[in-house]
mmCIF file of C-alpha atoms in Angstrom:
data_model
loop_
_atom_site.group_PDB
_atom_site.id
_atom_site.type_symbol
_atom_site.label_atom_id
_atom_site.label_comp_id
_atom_site.label_asym_id
_atom_site.label_seq_id
_atom_site.Cartn_x
_atom_site.Cartn_y
_atom_site.Cartn_z
ATOM 1 C CA MET A 5 9.933 87.065 -12.332
ATOM 2 C CA ASP A 6 10.759 84.198 -14.485
ATOM 3 C CA LEU A 7 14.254 82.903 -14.431
ATOM 4 C CA ASP A 8 14.393 81.642 -18.131
ATOM 5 C CA PHE A 9 17.456 82.122 -20.213
ATOM 6 C CA ALA A 10 16.333 84.769 -22.463
ATOM 7 C CA TRP A 11 15.705 87.285 -19.556
ATOM 8 C CA ILE A 12 19.098 86.000 -18.158
ATOM 9 C CA LEU A 13 20.856 86.616 -21.469
ATOM 10 C CA THR A 14 19.105 90.030 -21.900
ATOM 11 C CA LEU A 15 20.149 91.330 -18.397
ATOM 12 C CA PHE A 16 23.733 90.002 -19.025
ATOM 13 C CA VAL A 17 24.090 91.580 -22.397
ATOM 14 C CA ILE A 18 22.849 95.009 -20.814
ATOM 15 C CA GLY A 19 25.641 94.752 -18.027
ATOM 16 C CA PHE A 20 28.369 93.619 -20.447
ATOM 17 C CA VAL A 21 27.891 96.477 -22.833
ATOM 18 C CA GLY A 22 27.370 99.065 -20.283
ATOM 19 C CA SER A 23 30.379 97.725 -18.207
ATOM 20 C CA PHE A 24 32.767 97.696 -21.401
ATOM 21 C CA ILE A 25 31.873 101.438 -22.101
ATOM 22 C CA SER A 26 32.289 102.179 -18.276
ATOM 23 C CA GLY A 27 35.792 100.861 -18.380
ATOM 24 C CA MET A 28 36.647 102.577 -21.657
ATOM 25 C CA VAL A 29 35.489 106.099 -20.716
ATOM 26 C CA GLY A 30 35.803 106.088 -17.000
ATOM 27 C CA ILE A 31 32.172 106.052 -15.912
ATOM 28 C CA GLY A 32 30.465 103.673 -13.747
ATOM 29 C CA GLY A 33 28.123 102.468 -16.784
ATOM 30 C CA SER A 34 24.986 103.766 -15.077
ATOM 31 C CA ILE A 35 24.439 106.515 -17.662
ATOM 32 C CA ILE A 36 23.904 103.588 -20.022
ATOM 33 C CA LYS A 37 22.572 100.706 -18.078
ATOM 34 C CA TYR A 38 19.833 102.678 -16.226
ATOM 35 C CA PRO A 39 17.756 103.266 -19.211
ATOM 36 C CA MET A 40 18.683 100.007 -20.701
ATOM 37 C CA LEU A 41 17.430 98.317 -17.719
ATOM 38 C CA LEU A 42 14.414 100.700 -17.550
ATOM 39 C CA TYR A 43 13.312 100.128 -21.029
ATOM 40 C CA ILE A 44 14.864 96.714 -22.752
ATOM 41 C CA PRO A 45 13.338 94.286 -20.423
ATOM 42 C CA PRO A 46 9.705 95.250 -21.223
ATOM 43 C CA ALA A 47 10.601 95.711 -24.850
ATOM 44 C CA PHE A 48 11.204 91.962 -25.064
ATOM 45 C CA GLY A 49 8.201 91.165 -22.959
ATOM 46 C CA PHE A 50 9.600 90.700 -19.558
ATOM 47 C CA ILE A 51 8.170 92.302 -16.321
ATOM 48 C CA ALA A 52 9.680 95.903 -16.254
ATOM 49 C CA PHE A 53 11.776 96.943 -13.458
ATOM 50 C CA THR A 54 10.627 100.097 -11.251
ATOM 51 C CA ALA A 55 13.006 103.118 -11.239
ATOM 52 C CA GLN A 56 13.655 102.120 -7.544
ATOM 53 C CA GLU A 57 14.658 98.582 -8.424
ATOM 54 C CA VAL A 58 16.907 99.945 -11.489
ATOM 55 C CA SER A 59 18.708 102.413 -9.293
ATOM 56 C CA ALA A 60 19.461 99.980 -6.604
ATOM 57 C CA ILE A 61 20.596 97.025 -9.395
ATOM 58 C CA SER A 62 22.614 99.752 -10.917
ATOM 59 C CA ALA A 63 24.507 100.636 -7.512
ATOM 60 C CA VAL A 64 25.637 97.232 -6.742
ATOM 61 C CA GLN A 65 26.742 96.847 -10.503
ATOM 62 C CA VAL A 66 28.673 99.871 -10.511
ATOM 63 C CA PHE A 67 30.726 99.007 -7.406
ATOM 64 C CA PHE A 68 32.008 95.833 -9.243
ATOM 65 C CA ALA A 69 32.576 97.420 -12.668
ATOM 66 C CA THR A 70 34.561 100.254 -11.213
ATOM 67 C CA LEU A 71 36.589 97.853 -9.076
ATOM 68 C CA ALA A 72 37.517 95.705 -12.073
ATOM 69 C CA GLY A 73 38.246 98.932 -14.000
ATOM 70 C CA ILE A 74 40.840 100.182 -11.383
ATOM 71 C CA PHE A 75 42.880 96.866 -11.712
ATOM 72 C CA ALA A 76 43.071 97.327 -15.417
ATOM 73 C CA TYR A 77 44.167 101.266 -14.989
ATOM 74 C CA ARG A 78 46.596 100.430 -11.846
ATOM 75 C CA LYS A 79 49.749 100.034 -13.728
ATOM 76 C CA GLY A 80 49.388 103.167 -15.910
ATOM 77 C CA ASN A 81 50.278 105.639 -13.159
ATOM 78 C CA MET A 82 46.859 107.577 -14.124
ATOM 79 C CA ILE A 83 45.079 107.373 -10.904
ATOM 80 C CA ASN A 84 45.725 110.622 -9.096
ATOM 81 C CA LYS A 85 45.779 109.927 -5.313
ATOM 82 C CA LYS A 86 45.205 113.565 -4.208
ATOM 83 C CA LEU A 87 42.201 113.837 -6.660
ATOM 84 C CA VAL A 88 40.547 110.606 -5.449
ATOM 85 C CA ILE A 89 40.829 111.656 -1.903
ATOM 86 C CA ALA A 90 39.774 115.292 -2.379
ATOM 87 C CA MET A 91 36.686 113.917 -4.326
ATOM 88 C CA GLY A 92 36.175 110.349 -2.955
ATOM 89 C CA ILE A 93 35.550 111.118 0.686
ATOM 90 C CA PRO A 94 32.906 113.856 0.043
ATOM 91 C CA ILE A 95 30.973 111.641 -2.552
ATOM 92 C CA VAL A 96 30.763 108.616 -0.572
ATOM 93 C CA ILE A 97 29.179 110.706 2.272
ATOM 94 C CA GLY A 98 26.725 112.156 -0.287
ATOM 95 C CA SER A 99 26.044 109.077 -2.150
ATOM 96 C CA PHE A 100 25.047 107.146 1.059
ATOM 97 C CA ALA A 101 22.466 110.035 2.096
ATOM 98 C CA GLY A 102 21.147 110.236 -1.659
ATOM 99 C CA GLY A 103 21.095 106.465 -1.692
ATOM 100 C CA TYR A 104 19.258 105.870 1.498
ATOM 101 C CA GLY A 105 17.026 109.089 1.261
ATOM 102 C CA SER A 106 15.874 107.913 -2.312
ATOM 103 C CA LYS A 107 13.474 105.568 -0.664
ATOM 104 C CA PHE A 108 11.171 108.401 0.216
ATOM 105 C CA LEU A 109 11.087 109.629 -3.253
ATOM 106 C CA PRO A 110 8.617 108.546 -5.997
ATOM 107 C CA ASP A 111 9.823 107.062 -9.192
ATOM 108 C CA SER A 112 9.403 110.203 -11.295
ATOM 109 C CA ALA A 113 11.401 112.392 -9.017
ATOM 110 C CA ILE A 114 14.125 109.636 -9.287
ATOM 111 C CA ASN A 115 13.820 109.806 -13.101
ATOM 112 C CA LEU A 116 14.036 113.454 -12.980
ATOM 113 C CA THR A 117 16.977 113.590 -10.928
ATOM 114 C CA TYR A 118 18.731 111.441 -13.211
ATOM 115 C CA ALA A 119 17.673 113.406 -16.461
ATOM 116 C CA VAL A 120 18.969 116.907 -14.866
ATOM 117 C CA LEU A 121 22.125 115.143 -14.041
ATOM 118 C CA ALA A 122 22.538 113.769 -17.490
ATOM 119 C CA LEU A 123 21.589 117.025 -18.942
ATOM 120 C CA VAL A 124 24.200 118.914 -16.952
ATOM 121 C CA ALA A 125 26.985 116.363 -18.067
ATOM 122 C CA ALA A 126 26.030 116.677 -21.503
ATOM 123 C CA ILE A 127 26.490 120.492 -21.590
ATOM 124 C CA MET A 128 29.589 120.357 -19.738
ATOM 125 C CA MET A 129 30.992 117.749 -22.281
ATOM 126 C CA PHE A 130 30.647 119.970 -25.169
ATOM 127 C CA MET A 131 32.254 123.018 -23.323
ATOM 128 C CA PRO A 132 35.933 123.700 -23.973
ATOM 129 C CA LYS A 133 38.472 121.726 -22.133
ATOM 130 C CA LYS A 134 41.846 123.544 -21.166
ATOM 131 C CA GLY A 135 43.778 120.762 -19.154
ATOM 132 C CA GLU A 136 47.140 119.398 -20.549
ATOM 133 C CA GLU A 137 46.764 116.132 -22.351
ATOM 134 C CA ASP A 138 50.647 115.347 -22.414
ATOM 135 C CA GLY A 139 53.588 115.901 -19.865
ATOM 136 C CA ASP A 140 54.319 114.627 -16.034
ATOM 137 C CA PHE A 141 50.948 113.838 -14.510
ATOM 138 C CA SER A 142 52.356 113.231 -10.991
ATOM 139 C CA ASN A 143 52.089 116.662 -9.826
ATOM 140 C CA LEU A 144 48.661 117.851 -10.959
ATOM 141 C CA SER A 145 47.330 120.974 -9.342
ATOM 142 C CA PHE A 146 43.664 121.690 -8.946
ATOM 143 C CA HIS A 147 41.273 123.682 -6.818
ATOM 144 C CA VAL A 148 40.646 121.458 -3.682
ATOM 145 C CA PRO A 149 37.531 122.952 -2.253
ATOM 146 C CA VAL A 150 35.923 123.101 -5.515
ATOM 147 C CA ALA A 151 36.598 119.484 -6.045
ATOM 148 C CA ALA A 152 34.977 118.667 -2.666
ATOM 149 C CA VAL A 153 32.006 120.779 -2.803
ATOM 150 C CA SER A 154 31.050 119.554 -6.348
ATOM 151 C CA ALA A 155 32.021 115.861 -5.321
ATOM 152 C CA THR A 156 29.378 116.258 -2.109
ATOM 153 C CA LEU A 157 26.627 117.632 -4.455
ATOM 154 C CA VAL A 158 27.171 115.152 -7.014
ATOM 155 C CA GLY A 159 27.122 112.216 -4.376
ATOM 156 C CA ILE A 160 23.692 113.221 -2.979
ATOM 157 C CA LEU A 161 22.243 113.343 -6.301
ATOM 158 C CA SER A 162 23.771 110.284 -8.253
ATOM 159 C CA GLY A 163 22.916 108.263 -4.654
ATOM 160 C CA ILE A 164 19.462 108.807 -5.466
ATOM 161 C CA VAL A 165 19.666 107.216 -8.836
ATOM 162 C CA GLY A 166 22.225 104.568 -7.893
ATOM 163 C CA ALA A 167 24.582 106.050 -10.544
ATOM 164 C CA ALA A 168 27.704 106.707 -8.469
ATOM 165 C CA GLY A 169 27.919 109.718 -10.424
ATOM 166 C CA ALA A 170 30.758 109.464 -12.701
ATOM 167 C CA PHE A 171 29.065 110.455 -15.783
ATOM 168 C CA ILE A 172 29.172 113.991 -14.264
ATOM 169 C CA THR A 173 32.531 113.939 -12.361
ATOM 170 C CA VAL A 174 34.562 113.251 -15.451
ATOM 171 C CA PRO A 175 33.114 116.469 -17.145
ATOM 172 C CA ILE A 176 33.487 118.492 -13.978
ATOM 173 C CA MET A 177 37.259 117.226 -13.891
ATOM 174 C CA LEU A 178 37.743 118.025 -17.528
ATOM 175 C CA VAL A 179 35.980 121.451 -17.475
ATOM 176 C CA ILE A 180 36.123 122.843 -14.105
ATOM 177 C CA LEU A 181 39.170 121.172 -12.523
ATOM 178 C CA LYS A 182 41.322 120.906 -16.055
ATOM 179 C CA ILE A 183 42.322 117.574 -15.422
ATOM 180 C CA PRO A 184 43.872 115.548 -18.266
ATOM 181 C CA THR A 185 41.407 113.495 -20.039
ATOM 182 C CA ARG A 186 43.378 109.905 -19.058
ATOM 183 C CA VAL A 187 43.871 111.042 -15.767
ATOM 184 C CA ALA A 188 40.307 111.897 -15.257
ATOM 185 C CA ILE A 189 38.970 108.743 -16.760
ATOM 186 C CA ALA A 190 41.166 106.627 -14.457
ATOM 187 C CA SER A 191 40.668 108.622 -11.312
ATOM 188 C CA SER A 192 37.100 108.710 -11.821
ATOM 189 C CA LEU A 193 36.920 104.817 -11.586
ATOM 190 C CA ALA A 194 38.566 105.063 -8.204
ATOM 191 C CA ILE A 195 36.204 107.841 -7.130
ATOM 192 C CA THR A 196 33.166 106.038 -8.617
ATOM 193 C CA PHE A 197 34.234 102.884 -6.956
ATOM 194 C CA ILE A 198 34.451 104.958 -3.478
ATOM 195 C CA SER A 199 30.908 106.715 -4.311
ATOM 196 C CA SER A 200 29.442 103.385 -4.970
ATOM 197 C CA ILE A 201 29.958 101.959 -1.497
ATOM 198 C CA GLY A 202 27.864 104.750 -0.184
ATOM 199 C CA SER A 203 25.119 104.452 -2.867
ATOM 200 C CA SER A 204 25.029 100.496 -2.628
ATOM 201 C CA VAL A 205 24.577 100.542 1.227
ATOM 202 C CA GLY A 206 22.086 103.264 1.257
ATOM 203 C CA LYS A 207 20.180 101.201 -1.416
ATOM 204 C CA VAL A 208 20.437 97.929 0.513
ATOM 205 C CA MET A 209 19.132 99.744 3.616
ATOM 206 C CA GLY A 210 16.452 101.239 1.596
ATOM 207 C CA GLY A 211 15.000 97.642 0.687
ATOM 208 C CA HIS A 212 14.934 97.921 -3.059
ATOM 209 C CA MET A 213 17.768 95.383 -3.819
ATOM 210 C CA LEU A 214 16.980 92.528 -6.432
ATOM 211 C CA LEU A 215 19.569 89.678 -5.696
ATOM 212 C CA VAL A 216 19.564 87.719 -8.922
ATOM 213 C CA PRO A 217 19.390 90.740 -11.380
ATOM 214 C CA SER A 218 22.271 92.198 -9.299
ATOM 215 C CA ILE A 219 24.304 89.081 -9.644
ATOM 216 C CA ILE A 220 23.846 88.675 -13.370
ATOM 217 C CA MET A 221 24.994 92.311 -13.863
ATOM 218 C CA VAL A 222 28.063 91.959 -11.431
ATOM 219 C CA VAL A 223 29.296 88.823 -13.446
ATOM 220 C CA ALA A 224 28.912 90.698 -16.691
ATOM 221 C CA SER A 225 30.603 93.828 -15.043
ATOM 222 C CA ILE A 226 33.824 91.801 -13.946
ATOM 223 C CA ILE A 227 34.305 90.333 -17.216
ATOM 224 C CA ALA A 228 33.732 93.380 -19.581
ATOM 225 C CA SER A 229 34.888 96.534 -17.527
ATOM 226 C CA PRO A 230 38.759 95.300 -17.669
ATOM 227 C CA LEU A 231 38.309 94.620 -21.437
ATOM 228 C CA GLY A 232 36.959 98.234 -21.936
ATOM 229 C CA ALA A 233 39.495 99.818 -19.958
ATOM 230 C CA LYS A 234 42.398 98.143 -21.873
ATOM 231 C CA ALA A 235 40.592 99.469 -25.224
ATOM 232 C CA GLY A 236 40.300 102.984 -23.728
ATOM 233 C CA GLN A 237 44.082 103.284 -22.982
ATOM 234 C CA LYS A 238 44.642 102.612 -26.567
ATOM 235 C CA MET A 239 42.263 104.861 -28.007
ATOM 236 C CA ASN A 240 42.726 108.589 -29.031
ATOM 237 C CA ILE A 241 41.801 111.106 -26.400
ATOM 238 C CA LYS A 242 39.226 113.091 -28.755
ATOM 239 C CA VAL A 243 37.553 109.826 -29.638
ATOM 240 C CA LEU A 244 36.917 108.894 -25.863
ATOM 241 C CA GLN A 245 35.609 112.273 -25.301
ATOM 242 C CA TRP A 246 33.291 112.354 -28.063
ATOM 243 C CA ILE A 247 32.181 108.635 -27.411
ATOM 244 C CA LEU A 248 31.346 109.859 -23.670
ATOM 245 C CA ALA A 249 29.752 113.102 -24.946
ATOM 246 C CA GLY A 250 27.634 111.067 -27.513
ATOM 247 C CA LEU A 251 26.453 108.599 -24.854
ATOM 248 C CA ILE A 252 25.412 111.179 -22.322
ATOM 249 C CA THR A 253 23.732 113.219 -25.084
ATOM 250 C CA ALA A 254 21.514 110.250 -26.437
ATOM 251 C CA THR A 255 20.593 109.250 -22.949
ATOM 252 C CA VAL A 256 19.612 112.985 -22.035
ATOM 253 C CA ILE A 257 17.338 113.103 -25.209
ATOM 254 C CA LYS A 258 15.606 109.778 -24.486
ATOM 255 C CA ILE A 259 15.006 110.626 -20.746
ATOM 256 C CA TRP A 260 13.731 114.091 -21.365
ATOM 257 C CA ILE A 261 11.425 112.751 -24.346
ATOM 258 C CA ASP A 262 9.825 110.518 -21.870
ATOM 259 C CA ILE A 263 9.473 112.828 -19.247
ATOM 260 C CA LEU A 264 7.945 115.569 -21.136
ATOM 261 C CA PHE A 265 5.670 113.514 -23.536
#
């Protein structure tokens, strides 16, 4: 793997774009960076990463992207602590199990897991959302057992692909738990940060970590994620929802085309 400038710049741009969007719409960024890391380097003539390597790089990058995003949102009082605890603890346990267990899976199984997760997330993003978007967000009520069970399942599956699961936890919050969009975005960053701890440790223990690409992606994340979070706080709610839905749908189409054809 040559450490030439073009290769470094390519990885940095992938990390920057993905992290900016992750901060803006409250996802860890793997929904974007997973296919970008898989397809863009070989398109420019560089050695392709395996699905195992991409998922490991994504897991570490998500940890830093979400941490940076949390700092950008911390003053807005949008992070719901009860929601973070109810979903964060189960999801970190599940993501560790999925992250470590992925070492026993072939690349095709990892890609299929990612495709199924993204498909479910895309369908949920186009379902009606009934959460109140205005008012006092300090005393939100939601079904805690449903939140915990869904977080555990998402943790296991997302840990396999190193994605931390934010691209499906946000739709779950919006559609099933009826959480307001801005609270869902801010809280999902905190939940995803917790989840990424489990998946990152699991990937490191699984032996698929690539140090240099991970460092490049982390640097891009620390710069871009807070910028995206600030942009997201100023955008219209419906615009944010459609951006997230569009990103997930485009990724679903690409992944499923590759799997089926």
